[in-house]
mmCIF file of C-alpha atoms in Angstrom:
data_model
loop_
_atom_site.group_PDB
_atom_site.id
_atom_site.type_symbol
_atom_site.label_atom_id
_atom_site.label_comp_id
_atom_site.label_asym_id
_atom_site.label_seq_id
_atom_site.Cartn_x
_atom_site.Cartn_y
_atom_site.Cartn_z
ATOM 1 C CA UNK N 1 8.465 -15.861 -6.275
ATOM 2 C CA UNK N 2 5.457 -13.856 -7.428
ATOM 3 C CA UNK N 3 5.212 -13.116 -11.136
ATOM 4 C CA UNK N 4 4.929 -9.461 -10.186
ATOM 5 C CA UNK N 5 8.338 -9.673 -8.465
ATOM 6 C CA UNK N 6 9.913 -11.504 -11.432
ATOM 7 C CA UNK N 7 8.760 -8.666 -13.753
ATOM 8 C CA UNK N 8 10.041 -6.164 -11.183
ATOM 9 C CA UNK N 9 13.493 -7.816 -11.172
ATOM 10 C CA UNK N 10 13.742 -7.403 -14.954
ATOM 11 C CA UNK N 11 12.538 -3.751 -14.939
ATOM 12 C CA UNK N 12 13.709 -2.253 -11.606
ATOM 13 C CA UNK N 13 17.017 -4.018 -10.880
ATOM 14 C CA UNK N 14 19.953 -2.371 -12.595
ATOM 15 C CA UNK N 15 23.685 -2.248 -12.673
ATOM 16 C CA UNK N 16 26.018 0.785 -12.583
ATOM 17 C CA UNK N 17 26.683 0.457 -16.288
ATOM 18 C CA UNK N 18 23.022 0.994 -17.111
ATOM 19 C CA UNK N 19 23.414 4.731 -16.356
ATOM 20 C CA UNK N 20 26.748 6.337 -17.279
ATOM 21 C CA UNK N 21 27.673 9.376 -15.332
ATOM 22 C CA UNK N 22 27.214 11.736 -18.278
ATOM 23 C CA UNK N 23 23.525 10.594 -18.549
ATOM 24 C CA UNK N 24 22.980 11.056 -14.826
ATOM 25 C CA UNK N 25 24.518 14.571 -14.900
ATOM 26 C CA UNK N 26 22.458 15.526 -17.914
ATOM 27 C CA UNK N 27 19.283 14.488 -16.104
ATOM 28 C CA UNK N 28 20.324 16.478 -13.065
ATOM 29 C CA UNK N 29 20.810 19.608 -15.173
ATOM 30 C CA UNK N 30 17.510 19.069 -16.981
ATOM 31 C CA UNK N 31 15.393 18.381 -13.890
ATOM 32 C CA UNK N 32 17.209 20.897 -11.594
ATOM 33 C CA UNK N 33 17.010 18.453 -8.686
ATOM 34 C CA UNK N 34 19.480 18.762 -5.834
ATOM 35 C CA UNK N 35 21.225 15.909 -4.031
ATOM 36 C CA UNK N 36 22.095 15.603 -0.322
ATOM 37 C CA UNK N 37 24.342 12.847 1.026
ATOM 38 C CA UNK N 38 23.816 11.968 4.724
ATOM 39 C CA UNK N 39 26.279 9.943 6.795
ATOM 40 C CA UNK N 40 24.838 8.851 10.187
ATOM 41 C CA UNK N 41 27.959 8.398 12.425
ATOM 42 C CA UNK N 42 28.824 7.127 15.838
ATOM 43 C CA UNK N 43 32.513 6.693 16.600
ATOM 44 C CA UNK N 44 33.586 6.243 12.998
ATOM 45 C CA UNK N 45 36.825 8.308 12.955
ATOM 46 C CA UNK N 46 38.734 5.506 11.113
ATOM 47 C CA UNK N 47 36.432 5.547 8.045
ATOM 48 C CA UNK N 48 34.225 8.552 7.878
ATOM 49 C CA UNK N 49 36.903 10.934 6.589
ATOM 50 C CA UNK N 50 37.820 8.751 3.662
ATOM 51 C CA UNK N 51 34.179 8.302 2.631
ATOM 52 C CA UNK N 52 33.545 12.123 2.785
ATOM 53 C CA UNK N 53 36.784 12.831 0.885
ATOM 54 C CA UNK N 54 35.925 10.364 -1.936
ATOM 55 C CA UNK N 55 32.443 11.806 -2.389
ATOM 56 C CA UNK N 56 33.683 15.401 -2.214
ATOM 57 C CA UNK N 57 36.431 14.770 -4.766
ATOM 58 C CA UNK N 58 34.572 12.617 -7.236
ATOM 59 C CA UNK N 59 31.045 13.983 -7.094
ATOM 60 C CA UNK N 60 31.481 17.624 -6.082
ATOM 61 C CA UNK N 61 34.891 18.842 -7.347
ATOM 62 C CA UNK N 62 35.294 16.553 -10.398
ATOM 63 C CA UNK N 63 31.590 16.219 -11.343
ATOM 64 C CA UNK N 64 28.715 18.367 -9.940
ATOM 65 C CA UNK N 65 26.407 15.557 -8.871
ATOM 66 C CA UNK N 66 26.230 16.006 -5.076
ATOM 67 C CA UNK N 67 25.204 19.399 -3.633
ATOM 68 C CA UNK N 68 25.925 18.780 0.073
ATOM 69 C CA UNK N 69 27.458 16.262 2.362
ATOM 70 C CA UNK N 70 26.158 16.160 5.907
ATOM 71 C CA UNK N 71 27.514 14.009 8.718
ATOM 72 C CA UNK N 72 25.110 13.696 11.631
ATOM 73 C CA UNK N 73 27.074 12.747 14.655
ATOM 74 C CA UNK N 74 24.949 10.825 17.183
ATOM 75 C CA UNK N 75 27.159 11.292 20.251
ATOM 76 C CA UNK N 76 30.635 10.119 19.187
ATOM 77 C CA UNK N 77 33.343 10.018 21.862
ATOM 78 C CA UNK N 78 36.170 9.864 19.375
ATOM 79 C CA UNK N 79 37.320 12.362 16.682
ATOM 80 C CA UNK N 80 34.463 11.512 14.250
ATOM 81 C CA UNK N 81 33.227 15.119 13.996
ATOM 82 C CA UNK N 82 36.705 16.613 13.575
ATOM 83 C CA UNK N 83 37.754 14.063 10.907
ATOM 84 C CA UNK N 84 34.525 14.474 8.961
ATOM 85 C CA UNK N 85 34.710 18.283 8.994
ATOM 86 C CA UNK N 86 38.431 18.215 7.940
ATOM 87 C CA UNK N 87 37.458 16.023 5.005
ATOM 88 C CA UNK N 88 34.861 18.572 3.829
ATOM 89 C CA UNK N 89 31.538 17.572 5.373
ATOM 90 C CA UNK N 90 29.121 19.779 7.189
ATOM 91 C CA UNK N 91 28.877 18.184 10.646
ATOM 92 C CA UNK N 92 25.714 18.483 12.680
ATOM 93 C CA UNK N 93 25.194 16.954 16.108
ATOM 94 C CA UNK N 94 22.026 14.949 16.664
ATOM 95 C CA UNK N 95 21.088 16.685 19.840
ATOM 96 C CA UNK N 96 21.221 20.116 18.179
ATOM 97 C CA UNK N 97 18.530 19.172 15.623
ATOM 98 C CA UNK N 98 14.964 19.708 16.831
ATOM 99 C CA UNK N 99 15.936 20.158 20.554
ATOM 100 C CA UNK N 100 12.211 20.397 21.434
ATOM 101 C CA UNK N 101 12.015 16.582 21.097
ATOM 102 C CA UNK N 102 14.707 14.901 23.280
ATOM 103 C CA UNK N 103 16.828 12.562 21.096
ATOM 104 C CA UNK N 104 16.965 8.839 21.746
ATOM 105 C CA UNK N 105 19.802 6.482 20.703
ATOM 106 C CA UNK N 106 19.462 4.769 17.366
ATOM 107 C CA UNK N 107 20.308 5.006 13.661
ATOM 108 C CA UNK N 108 16.658 5.709 12.646
ATOM 109 C CA UNK N 109 16.583 8.700 15.007
ATOM 110 C CA UNK N 110 19.560 10.224 13.243
ATOM 111 C CA UNK N 111 18.165 9.620 9.712
ATOM 112 C CA UNK N 112 14.833 11.162 10.724
ATOM 113 C CA UNK N 113 16.398 14.255 12.106
ATOM 114 C CA UNK N 114 18.696 14.637 9.098
ATOM 115 C CA UNK N 115 15.681 15.666 7.008
ATOM 116 C CA UNK N 116 15.673 18.960 9.000
ATOM 117 C CA UNK N 117 19.203 19.888 8.274
ATOM 118 C CA UNK N 118 19.414 18.901 4.604
ATOM 119 C CA UNK N 119 17.877 20.572 1.600
ATOM 120 C CA UNK N 120 18.264 18.110 -1.325
ATOM 121 C CA UNK N 121 15.271 16.995 -3.353
ATOM 122 C CA UNK N 122 16.975 13.603 -3.224
ATOM 123 C CA UNK N 123 18.520 12.335 -0.010
ATOM 124 C CA UNK N 124 21.149 9.551 -0.138
ATOM 125 C CA UNK N 125 22.078 7.718 3.025
ATOM 126 C CA UNK N 126 25.544 6.175 3.341
ATOM 127 C CA UNK N 127 26.798 4.244 6.407
ATOM 128 C CA UNK N 128 29.921 5.737 7.893
ATOM 129 C CA UNK N 129 31.775 2.501 8.574
ATOM 130 C CA UNK N 130 32.454 1.458 4.979
ATOM 131 C CA UNK N 131 35.923 0.523 3.923
ATOM 132 C CA UNK N 132 37.536 0.775 0.493
ATOM 133 C CA UNK N 133 34.637 3.093 -0.378
ATOM 134 C CA UNK N 134 33.793 4.008 -3.979
ATOM 135 C CA UNK N 135 31.675 6.943 -5.041
ATOM 136 C CA UNK N 136 29.790 4.434 -7.281
ATOM 137 C CA UNK N 137 27.676 3.787 -4.192
ATOM 138 C CA UNK N 138 26.302 7.301 -4.390
ATOM 139 C CA UNK N 139 26.057 7.790 -8.164
ATOM 140 C CA UNK N 140 24.687 4.323 -8.632
ATOM 141 C CA UNK N 141 21.722 4.678 -6.302
ATOM 142 C CA UNK N 142 21.015 8.314 -7.031
ATOM 143 C CA UNK N 143 21.045 7.778 -10.831
ATOM 144 C CA UNK N 144 17.639 6.232 -11.223
ATOM 145 C CA UNK N 145 15.958 8.933 -9.124
ATOM 146 C CA UNK N 146 17.437 11.574 -11.508
ATOM 147 C CA UNK N 147 16.680 9.743 -14.729
ATOM 148 C CA UNK N 148 13.407 7.954 -13.900
ATOM 149 C CA UNK N 149 10.612 10.186 -12.537
ATOM 150 C CA UNK N 150 8.528 7.110 -11.578
ATOM 151 C CA UNK N 151 11.154 5.803 -9.183
ATOM 152 C CA UNK N 152 10.990 7.118 -5.584
ATOM 153 C CA UNK N 153 13.400 4.884 -3.601
ATOM 154 C CA UNK N 154 16.582 3.009 -4.618
ATOM 155 C CA UNK N 155 18.498 0.510 -2.548
ATOM 156 C CA UNK N 156 22.062 -0.552 -3.209
ATOM 157 C CA UNK N 157 22.730 -4.185 -3.734
ATOM 158 C CA UNK N 158 26.164 -5.699 -3.321
ATOM 159 C CA UNK N 159 28.273 -8.640 -2.129
ATOM 160 C CA UNK N 160 29.019 -8.646 1.583
ATOM 161 C CA UNK N 161 32.166 -10.716 2.436
ATOM 162 C CA UNK N 162 32.708 -11.896 5.932
ATOM 163 C CA UNK N 163 36.276 -12.764 7.123
ATOM 164 C CA UNK N 164 37.486 -13.129 3.550
ATOM 165 C CA UNK N 165 34.579 -15.341 2.479
ATOM 166 C CA UNK N 166 32.320 -14.013 -0.216
ATOM 167 C CA UNK N 167 28.644 -13.759 0.377
ATOM 168 C CA UNK N 168 28.614 -14.524 4.114
ATOM 169 C CA UNK N 169 27.854 -11.038 5.356
ATOM 170 C CA UNK N 170 24.363 -9.828 6.048
ATOM 171 C CA UNK N 171 23.537 -12.442 8.673
ATOM 172 C CA UNK N 172 20.538 -10.613 10.086
ATOM 173 C CA UNK N 173 19.229 -10.172 6.589
ATOM 174 C CA UNK N 174 19.329 -13.849 5.864
ATOM 175 C CA UNK N 175 18.135 -15.061 9.275
ATOM 176 C CA UNK N 176 15.493 -12.439 10.022
ATOM 177 C CA UNK N 177 14.681 -9.868 7.412
ATOM 178 C CA UNK N 178 14.460 -12.055 4.302
ATOM 179 C CA UNK N 179 12.206 -14.680 5.874
ATOM 180 C CA UNK N 180 9.895 -11.915 7.265
ATOM 181 C CA UNK N 181 9.636 -10.172 3.957
ATOM 182 C CA UNK N 182 9.091 -13.401 1.926
ATOM 183 C CA UNK N 183 6.329 -14.517 4.305
ATOM 184 C CA UNK N 184 4.547 -11.280 4.961
ATOM 185 C CA UNK N 185 5.465 -8.810 2.165
ATOM 186 C CA UNK N 186 6.293 -11.103 -0.750
ATOM 187 C CA UNK N 187 6.318 -8.188 -3.191
ATOM 188 C CA UNK N 188 9.582 -7.188 -1.502
ATOM 189 C CA UNK N 189 11.234 -10.560 -1.894
ATOM 190 C CA UNK N 190 13.305 -9.308 -4.835
ATOM 191 C CA UNK N 191 15.468 -6.977 -2.767
ATOM 192 C CA UNK N 192 18.998 -8.351 -2.482
ATOM 193 C CA UNK N 193 19.965 -6.191 0.447
ATOM 194 C CA UNK N 194 16.756 -5.023 2.188
ATOM 195 C CA UNK N 195 18.618 -3.928 5.276
ATOM 196 C CA UNK N 196 21.535 -2.223 3.445
ATOM 197 C CA UNK N 197 22.442 1.207 4.808
ATOM 198 C CA UNK N 198 23.120 2.628 1.320
ATOM 199 C CA UNK N 199 19.956 3.948 -0.346
ATOM 200 C CA UNK N 200 18.481 7.109 -1.709
ATOM 201 C CA UNK N 201 14.947 8.447 -1.929
ATOM 202 C CA UNK N 202 12.979 11.530 -2.870
ATOM 203 C CA UNK N 203 12.384 13.897 -0.040
ATOM 204 C CA UNK N 204 8.765 13.969 -1.056
ATOM 205 C CA UNK N 205 8.569 10.245 -0.018
ATOM 206 C CA UNK N 206 10.819 10.391 3.064
ATOM 207 C CA UNK N 207 8.918 13.177 4.718
ATOM 208 C CA UNK N 208 5.736 11.072 4.668
ATOM 209 C CA UNK N 209 7.238 8.017 6.323
ATOM 210 C CA UNK N 210 7.400 7.186 10.043
ATOM 211 C CA UNK N 211 10.976 6.322 11.139
ATOM 212 C CA UNK N 212 11.655 3.573 13.649
ATOM 213 C CA UNK N 213 14.306 5.098 15.851
ATOM 214 C CA UNK N 214 16.687 2.084 15.880
ATOM 215 C CA UNK N 215 17.852 -0.735 13.611
ATOM 216 C CA UNK N 216 14.323 -1.384 12.266
ATOM 217 C CA UNK N 217 14.461 1.749 10.197
ATOM 218 C CA UNK N 218 15.497 0.077 6.935
ATOM 219 C CA UNK N 219 12.853 -2.639 7.016
ATOM 220 C CA UNK N 220 10.197 -0.221 8.141
ATOM 221 C CA UNK N 221 11.071 2.217 5.446
ATOM 222 C CA UNK N 222 10.889 -0.448 2.735
ATOM 223 C CA UNK N 223 7.543 -1.756 3.916
ATOM 224 C CA UNK N 224 6.016 1.640 4.321
ATOM 225 C CA UNK N 225 7.305 2.828 0.947
ATOM 226 C CA UNK N 226 5.690 -0.251 -0.661
ATOM 227 C CA UNK N 227 2.294 0.635 0.883
ATOM 228 C CA UNK N 228 2.658 4.369 0.129
ATOM 229 C CA UNK N 229 4.217 4.401 -3.327
ATOM 230 C CA UNK N 230 3.845 0.825 -4.702
ATOM 231 C CA UNK N 231 6.387 -1.686 -5.951
ATOM 232 C CA UNK N 232 7.095 0.055 -9.227
ATOM 233 C CA UNK N 233 8.311 3.118 -7.336
ATOM 234 C CA UNK N 234 11.060 0.984 -5.666
ATOM 235 C CA UNK N 235 14.307 -0.202 -7.300
ATOM 236 C CA UNK N 236 17.791 -1.456 -6.632
ATOM 237 C CA UNK N 237 21.252 -1.015 -8.271
ATOM 238 C CA UNK N 238 24.210 -3.340 -8.139
ATOM 239 C CA UNK N 239 27.153 -1.243 -6.794
ATOM 240 C CA UNK N 240 29.706 -4.020 -6.341
ATOM 241 C CA UNK N 241 31.180 -5.104 -2.972
ATOM 242 C CA UNK N 242 30.474 -3.614 0.477
ATOM 243 C CA UNK N 243 33.201 -3.925 3.095
ATOM 244 C CA UNK N 244 32.550 -2.657 6.651
ATOM 245 C CA UNK N 245 33.083 -3.288 10.325
ATOM 246 C CA UNK N 246 31.088 -6.421 11.394
ATOM 247 C CA UNK N 247 29.323 -6.656 14.673
ATOM 248 C CA UNK N 248 29.449 -9.554 17.111
ATOM 249 C CA UNK N 249 26.636 -12.167 17.427
ATOM 250 C CA UNK N 250 24.963 -10.602 20.403
ATOM 251 C CA UNK N 251 24.786 -7.251 18.763
ATOM 252 C CA UNK N 252 23.270 -8.929 15.755
ATOM 253 C CA UNK N 253 20.739 -10.541 18.025
ATOM 254 C CA UNK N 254 19.642 -7.135 19.387
ATOM 255 C CA UNK N 255 19.435 -5.821 15.819
ATOM 256 C CA UNK N 256 17.251 -8.808 14.792
ATOM 257 C CA UNK N 257 14.921 -8.158 17.734
ATOM 258 C CA UNK N 258 14.398 -4.578 16.712
ATOM 259 C CA UNK N 259 13.741 -5.615 13.186
ATOM 260 C CA UNK N 260 11.173 -8.241 14.281
ATOM 261 C CA UNK N 261 9.455 -5.649 16.477
ATOM 262 C CA UNK N 262 9.267 -3.221 13.546
ATOM 263 C CA UNK N 263 7.657 -5.951 11.395
ATOM 264 C CA UNK N 264 5.301 -6.915 14.142
ATOM 265 C CA UNK N 265 4.055 -3.345 14.497
ATOM 266 C CA UNK N 266 3.340 -3.208 10.773
ATOM 267 C CA UNK N 267 1.600 -6.570 10.751
ATOM 268 C CA UNK N 268 -0.773 -5.926 13.603
ATOM 269 C CA UNK N 269 0.132 -2.753 15.480
ATOM 270 C CA UNK N 270 -0.446 -5.134 18.386
ATOM 271 C CA UNK N 271 0.754 -4.992 21.970
ATOM 272 C CA UNK N 272 4.020 -6.722 22.811
ATOM 273 C CA UNK N 273 3.957 -7.836 26.406
ATOM 274 C CA UNK N 274 7.724 -7.948 26.820
ATOM 275 C CA UNK N 275 9.636 -5.637 24.327
ATOM 276 C CA UNK N 276 13.077 -6.866 25.513
ATOM 277 C CA UNK N 277 15.658 -9.438 24.629
ATOM 278 C CA UNK N 278 17.721 -11.505 27.092
ATOM 279 C CA UNK N 279 21.085 -12.861 25.946
ATOM 280 C CA UNK N 280 23.704 -14.801 27.884
ATOM 281 C CA UNK N 281 27.375 -14.124 28.550
ATOM 282 C CA UNK N 282 29.848 -16.622 30.131
ATOM 283 C CA UNK N 283 31.241 -15.465 33.447
ATOM 284 C CA UNK N 284 33.358 -17.231 36.060
ATOM 285 C CA UNK N 285 30.462 -19.110 37.582
ATOM 286 C CA UNK N 286 28.634 -19.989 34.381
ATOM 287 C CA UNK N 287 26.295 -17.958 32.184
ATOM 288 C CA UNK N 288 24.912 -14.571 33.255
ATOM 289 C CA UNK N 289 21.833 -13.124 31.595
ATOM 290 C CA UNK N 290 21.940 -9.658 30.018
ATOM 291 C CA UNK N 291 18.655 -8.089 29.139
ATOM 292 C CA UNK N 292 18.277 -5.322 26.600
ATOM 293 C CA UNK N 293 15.226 -3.251 25.734
ATOM 294 C CA UNK N 294 14.092 -3.524 22.118
ATOM 295 C CA UNK N 295 13.522 -0.339 20.146
ATOM 296 C CA UNK N 296 9.774 0.254 19.990
ATOM 297 C CA UNK N 297 9.557 3.954 19.494
ATOM 298 C CA UNK N 298 8.915 5.505 16.099
ATOM 299 C CA UNK N 299 9.143 9.094 14.896
ATOM 300 C CA UNK N 300 6.089 10.418 12.995
ATOM 301 C CA UNK N 301 6.303 11.510 9.364
ATOM 302 C CA UNK N 302 8.343 14.692 9.136
ATOM 303 C CA UNK N 303 5.574 16.571 7.494
ATOM 304 C CA UNK N 304 3.742 16.419 10.852
ATOM 305 C CA UNK N 305 6.597 18.345 12.581
ATOM 306 C CA UNK N 306 5.858 22.080 12.901
ATOM 307 C CA UNK N 307 9.503 23.098 12.569
ATOM 308 C CA UNK N 308 9.834 21.199 9.306
ATOM 309 C CA UNK N 309 6.649 22.746 7.905
ATOM 310 C CA UNK N 310 7.810 26.189 8.897
ATOM 311 C CA UNK N 311 11.194 25.626 7.183
ATOM 312 C CA UNK N 312 9.441 24.648 3.900
ATOM 313 C CA UNK N 313 7.319 27.727 3.999
ATOM 314 C CA UNK N 314 10.333 29.885 4.675
#
């Protein structure tokens, strides 16, 4: 590990106890910064309501830390929108945001569009499939941004159990993202959960970043933030344990392909002859190939979008 990263781990990796809530709230009052929480959601009716309710109760009603909770529904066919709204979130449908640009499927697409329908100086992203959710996820990763003006982006770090076994979650992280980062962006080797969906950043940073539309968004954002803001502007906070719905191996393969493509674009901006991934499924007569396209599209920095610029002027 680089000496620079070792120093970073001692100065930019924190635990929840490093910033008590009273200190975070005092910093919020002093700086006057506002906080938006965004949940990208697709068919998450079983979990999204509990997450919204916990954040609303703990960090809006009990303590004035969060200013708005926005759930961006990316085309759910279940009751995600109704459940989220009943729990107290403002629900916005992906296709209603910036209709001039047709939406494409993908998590990064939703996060990018969320910048147009939120107002916080700090934007905190939380995945909508978390179980046994604690509001520490929000206060923990927002805290450094309120108390440390030199910090621009904070990732959550946590244990990720799989099937009751500690530390076995995050398979794409260990098999794809971590090797890529260690080999090509060794300054980022200190991040425990580089692909984690729980992180917060200053709007002033987010609006300057391109957003891969799919699963590559977290890796792309981390790499681009390093280049734009520098390692000392990035941090991580230990928020405990993350429990969520796990995807099957083939879905993880598609995720890994998108992440690799995101890395490849940043390494060379080169041409990929075949941006697709073929996987195999057993059928009656043997194995049948299934080919999936790999996310290759990226959205430009939000500051380049006329509607966003007009909103800021207004």
